[in-house]
Tab-separated table of N, CA and C in Angstrom:
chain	number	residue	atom	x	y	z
A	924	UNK	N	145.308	76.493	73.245
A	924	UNK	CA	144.131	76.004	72.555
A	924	UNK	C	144.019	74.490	72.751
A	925	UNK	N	142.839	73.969	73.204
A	925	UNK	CA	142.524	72.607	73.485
A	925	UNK	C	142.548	71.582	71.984
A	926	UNK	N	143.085	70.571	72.388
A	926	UNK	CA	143.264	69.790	71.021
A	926	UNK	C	141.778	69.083	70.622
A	927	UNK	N	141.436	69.118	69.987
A	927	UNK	CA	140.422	67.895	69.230
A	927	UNK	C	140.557	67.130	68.216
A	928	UNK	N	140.159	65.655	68.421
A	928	UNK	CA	140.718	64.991	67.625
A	928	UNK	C	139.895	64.749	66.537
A	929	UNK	N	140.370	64.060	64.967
A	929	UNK	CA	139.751	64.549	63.850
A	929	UNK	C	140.258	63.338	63.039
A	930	UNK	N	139.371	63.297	62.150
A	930	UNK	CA	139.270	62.263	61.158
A	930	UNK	C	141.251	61.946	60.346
A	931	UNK	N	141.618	61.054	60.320
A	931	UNK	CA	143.097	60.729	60.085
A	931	UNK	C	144.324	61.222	60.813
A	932	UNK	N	143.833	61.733	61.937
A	932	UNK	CA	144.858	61.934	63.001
A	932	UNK	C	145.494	60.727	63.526
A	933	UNK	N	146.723	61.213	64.015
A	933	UNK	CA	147.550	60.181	64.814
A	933	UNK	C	147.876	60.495	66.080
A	934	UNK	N	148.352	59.930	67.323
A	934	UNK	CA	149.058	60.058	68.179
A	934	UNK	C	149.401	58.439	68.822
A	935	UNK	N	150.629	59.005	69.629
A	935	UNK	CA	151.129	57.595	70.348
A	935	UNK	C	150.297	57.522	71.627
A	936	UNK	N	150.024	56.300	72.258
A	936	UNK	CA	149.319	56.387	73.259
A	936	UNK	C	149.796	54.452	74.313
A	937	UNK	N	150.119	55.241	75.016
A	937	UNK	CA	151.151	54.013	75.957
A	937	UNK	C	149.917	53.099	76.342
A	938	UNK	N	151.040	51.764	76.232
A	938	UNK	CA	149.579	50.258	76.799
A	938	UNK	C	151.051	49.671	76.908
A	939	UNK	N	150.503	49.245	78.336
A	939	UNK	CA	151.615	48.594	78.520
A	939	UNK	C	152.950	49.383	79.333
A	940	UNK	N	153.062	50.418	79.497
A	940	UNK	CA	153.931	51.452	79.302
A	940	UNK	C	154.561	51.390	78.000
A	941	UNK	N	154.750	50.847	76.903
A	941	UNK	CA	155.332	51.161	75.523
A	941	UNK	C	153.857	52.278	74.849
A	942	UNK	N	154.903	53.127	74.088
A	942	UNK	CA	153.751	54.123	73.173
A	942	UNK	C	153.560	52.924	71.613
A	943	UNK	N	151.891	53.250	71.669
A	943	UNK	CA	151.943	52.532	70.438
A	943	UNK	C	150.922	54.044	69.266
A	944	UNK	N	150.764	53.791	68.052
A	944	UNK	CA	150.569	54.278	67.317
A	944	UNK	C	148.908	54.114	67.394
A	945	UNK	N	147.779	55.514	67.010
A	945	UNK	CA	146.855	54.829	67.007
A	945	UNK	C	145.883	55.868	65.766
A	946	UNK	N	145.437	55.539	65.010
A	946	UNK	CA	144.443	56.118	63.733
A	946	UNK	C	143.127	56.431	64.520
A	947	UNK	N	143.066	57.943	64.033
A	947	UNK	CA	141.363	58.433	64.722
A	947	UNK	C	140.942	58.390	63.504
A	948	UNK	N	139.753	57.573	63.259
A	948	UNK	CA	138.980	57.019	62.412
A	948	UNK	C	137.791	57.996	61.721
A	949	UNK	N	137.483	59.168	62.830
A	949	UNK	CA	136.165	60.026	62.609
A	949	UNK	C	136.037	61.274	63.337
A	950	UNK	N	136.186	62.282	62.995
A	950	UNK	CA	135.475	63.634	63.471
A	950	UNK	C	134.840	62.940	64.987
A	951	UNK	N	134.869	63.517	65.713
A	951	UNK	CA	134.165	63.258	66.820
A	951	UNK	C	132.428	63.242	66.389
A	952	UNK	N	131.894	62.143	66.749
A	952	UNK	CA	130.245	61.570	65.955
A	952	UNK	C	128.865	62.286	66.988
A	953	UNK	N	127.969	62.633	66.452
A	953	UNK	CA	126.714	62.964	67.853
A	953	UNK	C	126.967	62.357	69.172
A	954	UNK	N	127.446	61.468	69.088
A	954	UNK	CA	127.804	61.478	70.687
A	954	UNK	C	129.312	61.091	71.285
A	955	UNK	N	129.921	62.657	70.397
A	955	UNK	CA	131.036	63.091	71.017
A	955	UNK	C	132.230	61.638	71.284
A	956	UNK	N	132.052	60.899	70.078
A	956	UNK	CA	132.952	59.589	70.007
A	956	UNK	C	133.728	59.438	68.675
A	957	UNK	N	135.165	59.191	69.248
A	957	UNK	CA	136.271	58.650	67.730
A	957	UNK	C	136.110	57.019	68.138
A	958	UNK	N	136.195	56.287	66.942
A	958	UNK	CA	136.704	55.520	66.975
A	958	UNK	C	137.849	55.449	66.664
A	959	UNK	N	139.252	54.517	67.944
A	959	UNK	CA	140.224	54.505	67.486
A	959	UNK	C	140.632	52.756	67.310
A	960	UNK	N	142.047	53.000	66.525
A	960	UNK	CA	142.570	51.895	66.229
A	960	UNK	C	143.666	51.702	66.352
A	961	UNK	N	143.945	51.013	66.961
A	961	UNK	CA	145.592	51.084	67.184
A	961	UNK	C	146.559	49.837	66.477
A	962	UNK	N	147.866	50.554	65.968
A	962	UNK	CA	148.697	50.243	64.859
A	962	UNK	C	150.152	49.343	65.504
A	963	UNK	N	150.140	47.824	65.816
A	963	UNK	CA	150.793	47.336	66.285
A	963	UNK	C	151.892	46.678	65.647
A	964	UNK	N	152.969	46.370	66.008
A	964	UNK	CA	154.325	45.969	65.032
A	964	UNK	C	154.232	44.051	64.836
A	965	UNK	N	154.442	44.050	64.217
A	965	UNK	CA	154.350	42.437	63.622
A	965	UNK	C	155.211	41.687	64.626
A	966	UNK	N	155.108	40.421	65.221
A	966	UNK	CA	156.238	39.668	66.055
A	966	UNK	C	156.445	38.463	65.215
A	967	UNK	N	157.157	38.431	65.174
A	967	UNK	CA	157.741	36.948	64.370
A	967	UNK	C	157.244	35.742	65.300
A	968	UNK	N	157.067	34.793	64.520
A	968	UNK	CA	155.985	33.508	64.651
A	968	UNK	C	154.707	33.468	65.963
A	969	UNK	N	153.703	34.891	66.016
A	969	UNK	CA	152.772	35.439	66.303
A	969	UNK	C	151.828	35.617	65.629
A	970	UNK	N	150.754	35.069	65.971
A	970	UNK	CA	149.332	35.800	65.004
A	970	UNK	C	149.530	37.322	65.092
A	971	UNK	N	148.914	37.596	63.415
A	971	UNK	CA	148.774	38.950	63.472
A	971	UNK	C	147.872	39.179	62.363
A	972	UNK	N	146.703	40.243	62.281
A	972	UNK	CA	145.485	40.200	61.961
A	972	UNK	C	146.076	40.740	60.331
A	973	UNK	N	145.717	40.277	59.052
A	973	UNK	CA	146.567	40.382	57.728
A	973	UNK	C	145.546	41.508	57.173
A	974	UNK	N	143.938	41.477	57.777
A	974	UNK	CA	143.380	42.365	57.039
A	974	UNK	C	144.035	44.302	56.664
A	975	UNK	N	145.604	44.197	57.354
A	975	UNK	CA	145.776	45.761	56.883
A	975	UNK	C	146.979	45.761	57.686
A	976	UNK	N	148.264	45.007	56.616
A	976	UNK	CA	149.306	45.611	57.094
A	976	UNK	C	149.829	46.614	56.966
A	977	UNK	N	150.688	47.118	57.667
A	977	UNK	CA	151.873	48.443	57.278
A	977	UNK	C	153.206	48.161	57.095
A	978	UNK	N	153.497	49.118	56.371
A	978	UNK	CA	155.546	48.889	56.516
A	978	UNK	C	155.952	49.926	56.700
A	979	UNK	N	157.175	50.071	56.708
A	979	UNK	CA	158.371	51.293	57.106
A	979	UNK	C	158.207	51.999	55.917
A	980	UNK	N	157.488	53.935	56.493
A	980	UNK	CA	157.333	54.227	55.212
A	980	UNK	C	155.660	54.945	54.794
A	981	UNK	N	155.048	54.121	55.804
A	981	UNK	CA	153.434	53.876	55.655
A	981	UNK	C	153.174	54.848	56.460
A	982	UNK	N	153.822	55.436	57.814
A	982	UNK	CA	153.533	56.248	58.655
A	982	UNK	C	155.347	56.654	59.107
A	983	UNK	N	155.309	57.866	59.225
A	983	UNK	CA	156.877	58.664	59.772
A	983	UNK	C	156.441	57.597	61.104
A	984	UNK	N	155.808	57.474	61.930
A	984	UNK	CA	156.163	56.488	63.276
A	984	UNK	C	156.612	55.124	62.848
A	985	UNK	N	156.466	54.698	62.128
A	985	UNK	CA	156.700	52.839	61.854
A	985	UNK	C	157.843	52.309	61.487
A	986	UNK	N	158.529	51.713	62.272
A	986	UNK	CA	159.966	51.589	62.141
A	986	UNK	C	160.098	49.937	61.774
A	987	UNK	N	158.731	49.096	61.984
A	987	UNK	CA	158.863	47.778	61.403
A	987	UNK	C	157.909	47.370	60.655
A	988	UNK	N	158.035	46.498	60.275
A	988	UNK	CA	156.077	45.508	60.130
A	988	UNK	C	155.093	45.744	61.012
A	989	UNK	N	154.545	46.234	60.586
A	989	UNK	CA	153.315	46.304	61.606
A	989	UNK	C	151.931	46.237	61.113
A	990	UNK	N	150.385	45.660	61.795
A	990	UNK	CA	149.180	45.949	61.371
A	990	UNK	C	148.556	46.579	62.283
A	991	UNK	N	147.032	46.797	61.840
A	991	UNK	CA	145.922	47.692	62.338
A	991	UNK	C	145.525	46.328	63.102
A	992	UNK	N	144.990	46.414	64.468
A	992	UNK	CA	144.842	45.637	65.494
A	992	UNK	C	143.620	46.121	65.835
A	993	UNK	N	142.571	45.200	64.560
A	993	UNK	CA	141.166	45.697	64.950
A	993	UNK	C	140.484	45.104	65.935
A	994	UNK	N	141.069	43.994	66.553
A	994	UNK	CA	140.574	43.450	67.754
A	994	UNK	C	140.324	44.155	68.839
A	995	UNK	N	141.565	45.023	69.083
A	995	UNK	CA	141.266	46.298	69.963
A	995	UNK	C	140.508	47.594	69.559
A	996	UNK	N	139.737	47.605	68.403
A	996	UNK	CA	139.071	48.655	68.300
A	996	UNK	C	138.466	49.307	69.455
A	997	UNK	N	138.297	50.731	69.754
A	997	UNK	CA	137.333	51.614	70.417
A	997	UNK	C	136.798	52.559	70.123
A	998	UNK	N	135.801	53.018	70.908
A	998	UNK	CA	135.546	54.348	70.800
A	998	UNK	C	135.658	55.191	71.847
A	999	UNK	N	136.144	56.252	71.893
A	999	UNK	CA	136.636	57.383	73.143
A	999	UNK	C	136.076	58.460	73.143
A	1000	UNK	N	135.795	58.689	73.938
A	1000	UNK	CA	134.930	60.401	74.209
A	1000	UNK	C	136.500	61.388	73.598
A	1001	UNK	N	135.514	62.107	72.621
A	1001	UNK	CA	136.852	63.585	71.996
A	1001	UNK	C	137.275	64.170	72.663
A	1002	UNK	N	135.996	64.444	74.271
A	1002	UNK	CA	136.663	65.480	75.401
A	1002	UNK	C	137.877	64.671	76.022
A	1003	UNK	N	138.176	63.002	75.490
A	1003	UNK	CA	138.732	62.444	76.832
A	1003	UNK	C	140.142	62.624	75.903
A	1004	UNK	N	139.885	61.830	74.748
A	1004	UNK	CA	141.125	62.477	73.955
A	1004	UNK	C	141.652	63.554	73.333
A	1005	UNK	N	141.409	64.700	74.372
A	1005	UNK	CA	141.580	66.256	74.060
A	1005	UNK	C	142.296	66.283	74.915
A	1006	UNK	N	141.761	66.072	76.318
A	1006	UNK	CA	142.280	66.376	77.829
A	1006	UNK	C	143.481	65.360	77.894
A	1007	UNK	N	143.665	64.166	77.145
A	1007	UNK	CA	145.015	63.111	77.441
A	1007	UNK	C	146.058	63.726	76.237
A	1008	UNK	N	145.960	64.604	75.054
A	1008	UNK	CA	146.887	65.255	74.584
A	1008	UNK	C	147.180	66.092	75.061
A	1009	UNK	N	146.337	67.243	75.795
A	1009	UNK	CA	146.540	68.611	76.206
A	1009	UNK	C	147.796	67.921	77.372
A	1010	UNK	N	147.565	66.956	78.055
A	1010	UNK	CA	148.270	66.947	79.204
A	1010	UNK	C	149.656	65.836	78.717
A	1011	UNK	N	149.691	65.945	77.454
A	1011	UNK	CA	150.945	64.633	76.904
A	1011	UNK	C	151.133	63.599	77.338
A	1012	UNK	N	149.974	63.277	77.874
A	1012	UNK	CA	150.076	61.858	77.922
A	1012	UNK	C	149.857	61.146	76.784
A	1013	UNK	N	148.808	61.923	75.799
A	1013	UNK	CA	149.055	61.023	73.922
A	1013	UNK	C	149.526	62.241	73.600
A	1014	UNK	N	150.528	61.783	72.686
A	1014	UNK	CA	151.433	62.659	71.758
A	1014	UNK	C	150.844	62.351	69.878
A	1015	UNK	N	150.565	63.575	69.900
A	1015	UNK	CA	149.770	63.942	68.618
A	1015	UNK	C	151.444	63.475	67.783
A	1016	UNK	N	151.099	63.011	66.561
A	1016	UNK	CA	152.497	62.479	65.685
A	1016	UNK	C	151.270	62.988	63.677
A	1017	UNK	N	151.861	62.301	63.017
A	1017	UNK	CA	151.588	62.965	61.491
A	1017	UNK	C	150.346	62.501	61.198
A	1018	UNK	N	149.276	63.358	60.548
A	1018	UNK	CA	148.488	62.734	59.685
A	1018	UNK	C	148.750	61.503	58.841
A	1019	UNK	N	147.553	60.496	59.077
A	1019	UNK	CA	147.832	59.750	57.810
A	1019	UNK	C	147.514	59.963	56.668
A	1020	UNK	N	148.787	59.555	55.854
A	1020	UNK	CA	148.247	59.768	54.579
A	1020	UNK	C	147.156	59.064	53.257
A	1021	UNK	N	146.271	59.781	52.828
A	1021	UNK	CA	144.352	59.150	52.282
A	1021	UNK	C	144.680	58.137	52.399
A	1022	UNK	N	145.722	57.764	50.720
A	1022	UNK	CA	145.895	55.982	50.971
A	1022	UNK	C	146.013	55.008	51.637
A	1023	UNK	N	146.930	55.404	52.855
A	1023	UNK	CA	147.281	54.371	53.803
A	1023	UNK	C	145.875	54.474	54.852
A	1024	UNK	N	145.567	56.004	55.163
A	1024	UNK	CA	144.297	55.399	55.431
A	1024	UNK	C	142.683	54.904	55.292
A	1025	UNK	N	142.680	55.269	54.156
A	1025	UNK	CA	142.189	54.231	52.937
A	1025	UNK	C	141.881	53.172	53.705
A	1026	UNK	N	143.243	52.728	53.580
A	1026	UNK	CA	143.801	51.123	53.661
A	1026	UNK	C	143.344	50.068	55.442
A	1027	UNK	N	143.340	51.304	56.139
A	1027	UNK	CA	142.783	50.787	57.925
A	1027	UNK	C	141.813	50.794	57.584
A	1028	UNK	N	140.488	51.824	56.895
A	1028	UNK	CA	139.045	51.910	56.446
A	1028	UNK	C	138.741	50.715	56.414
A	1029	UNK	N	139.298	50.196	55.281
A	1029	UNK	CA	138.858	48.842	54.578
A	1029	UNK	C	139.115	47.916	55.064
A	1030	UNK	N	139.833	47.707	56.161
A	1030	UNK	CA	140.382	46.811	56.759
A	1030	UNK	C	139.243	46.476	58.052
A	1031	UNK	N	138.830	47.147	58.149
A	1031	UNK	CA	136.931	47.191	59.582
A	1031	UNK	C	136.860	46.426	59.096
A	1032	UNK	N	136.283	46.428	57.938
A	1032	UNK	CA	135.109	45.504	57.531
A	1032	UNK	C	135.726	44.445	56.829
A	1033	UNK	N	137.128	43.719	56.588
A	1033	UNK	CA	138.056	42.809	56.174
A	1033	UNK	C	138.396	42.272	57.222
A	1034	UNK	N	138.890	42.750	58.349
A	1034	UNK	CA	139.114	41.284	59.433
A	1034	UNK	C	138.358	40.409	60.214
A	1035	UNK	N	138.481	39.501	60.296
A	1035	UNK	CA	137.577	38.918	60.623
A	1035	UNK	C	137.820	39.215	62.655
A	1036	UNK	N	138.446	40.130	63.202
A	1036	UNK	CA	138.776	40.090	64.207
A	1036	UNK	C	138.005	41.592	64.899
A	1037	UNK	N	137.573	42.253	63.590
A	1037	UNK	CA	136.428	43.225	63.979
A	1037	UNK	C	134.791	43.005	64.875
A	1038	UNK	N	134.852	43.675	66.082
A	1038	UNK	CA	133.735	43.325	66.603
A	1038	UNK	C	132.658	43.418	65.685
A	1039	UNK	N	131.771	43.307	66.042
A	1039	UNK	CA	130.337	43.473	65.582
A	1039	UNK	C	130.329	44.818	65.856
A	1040	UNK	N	130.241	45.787	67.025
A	1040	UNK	CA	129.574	46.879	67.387
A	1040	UNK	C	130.425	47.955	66.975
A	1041	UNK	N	131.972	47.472	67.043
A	1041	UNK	CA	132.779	48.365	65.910
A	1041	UNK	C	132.325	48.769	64.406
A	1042	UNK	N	131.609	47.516	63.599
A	1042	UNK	CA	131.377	47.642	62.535
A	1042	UNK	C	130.171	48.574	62.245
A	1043	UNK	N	129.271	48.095	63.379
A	1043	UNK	CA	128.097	48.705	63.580
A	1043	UNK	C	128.356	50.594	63.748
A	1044	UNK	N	129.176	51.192	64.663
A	1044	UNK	CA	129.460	51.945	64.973
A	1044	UNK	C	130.382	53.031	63.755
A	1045	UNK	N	130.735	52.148	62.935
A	1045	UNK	CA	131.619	52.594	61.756
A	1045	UNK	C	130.779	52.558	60.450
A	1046	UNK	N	129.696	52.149	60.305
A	1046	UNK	CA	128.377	51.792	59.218
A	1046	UNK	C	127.855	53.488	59.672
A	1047	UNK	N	127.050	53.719	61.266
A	1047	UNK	CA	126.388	54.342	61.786
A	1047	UNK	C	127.191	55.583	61.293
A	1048	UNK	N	128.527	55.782	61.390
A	1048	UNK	CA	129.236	57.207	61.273
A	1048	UNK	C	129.667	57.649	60.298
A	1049	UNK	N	129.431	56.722	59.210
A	1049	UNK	CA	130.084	56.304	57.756
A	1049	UNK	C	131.219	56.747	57.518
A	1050	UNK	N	132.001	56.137	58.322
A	1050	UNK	CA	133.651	55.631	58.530
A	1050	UNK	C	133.561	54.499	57.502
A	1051	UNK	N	132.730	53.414	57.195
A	1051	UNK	CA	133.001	52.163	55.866
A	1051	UNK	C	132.150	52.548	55.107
C-alpha cells in the first residue's frame, strides 16, 4: 500500500547526506501539496531561529536541542512524498504529538524567518 502523507506526520529525510527530522504540516491541500518543515539540532554559538524550540523528549527522534527551521519551509507534491517513502529514501518515524505540534503551528507565523508565501500558503490551507 502506497504511503500518503498527512497532517502531523514525521519522517527523516537526508540534506546533506545526514537524515534530518521533518513535520508534515497538512493533509495533502487542492493542489496535492504538504507543507513541510524541517526540525534542526541547535549548534552552539550559531544562529538559530527561537520562534519554536524542541528538546529531548519533544519527539522519540530528538536526541538534542533542536528548532523548527522555518527558513527552509516547503511545499512538496504528496505523490512526491509517497514515492520517496515507498522507496526509503524518507523514513516515516512517530507522529507528533498535538502539543508539540501545536507548538511548530505557531511558530509560522512567530518567526520572523518565515517566508511570506509560506505564510500565505499556511493562511490559504488553514494550517495557522
Amino acid at each position: 500500500m502506497s504511503y500518503v502523507p498527512y497532517k502531523a506526520a514525521s519522517f527523516l529525510g537526508p540534506i546533506n547526506e545526514v537524515h534530518h527530522l521533518f513535520a508534515v504540516m497538512n493533509n495533502p491541500c487542492a493542489a496535492a501539496q504538504c507543507l513541510l518543515i524541517n526540525i534542526t539540532s541547535v549548534k552552539p554559538g550559531k544562529y538559530h531561529d527561537p520562534a519554536c524550540e524542541l528538546d529531548v523528549g519533544d519527539h522519540a527522534f530528538i536526541k538534542h536541542p533542536s528548532y523548527a527551521l522555518y527558513r527552509l519551509a516547503e511545499t512538496m507534491r504528496a505523490d512526491r512524498i509517497s514515492k520517496l517513502v515507498n522507496l526509503n529514501y524518507y523514513l516515516t518515524k512517530d507522529d507528533w504529538d498535538p502539543v508539540i505540534f501545536q507548538r511548530i503551528v505557531d511558530g509560522i507565523r512567530n518567526s520572523d524567518d518565515t517566508k511570506p508565501r509560506v505564510i500565505k500558503y499556511a493562511d490559504e490551507n488553514l494550517i495557522v
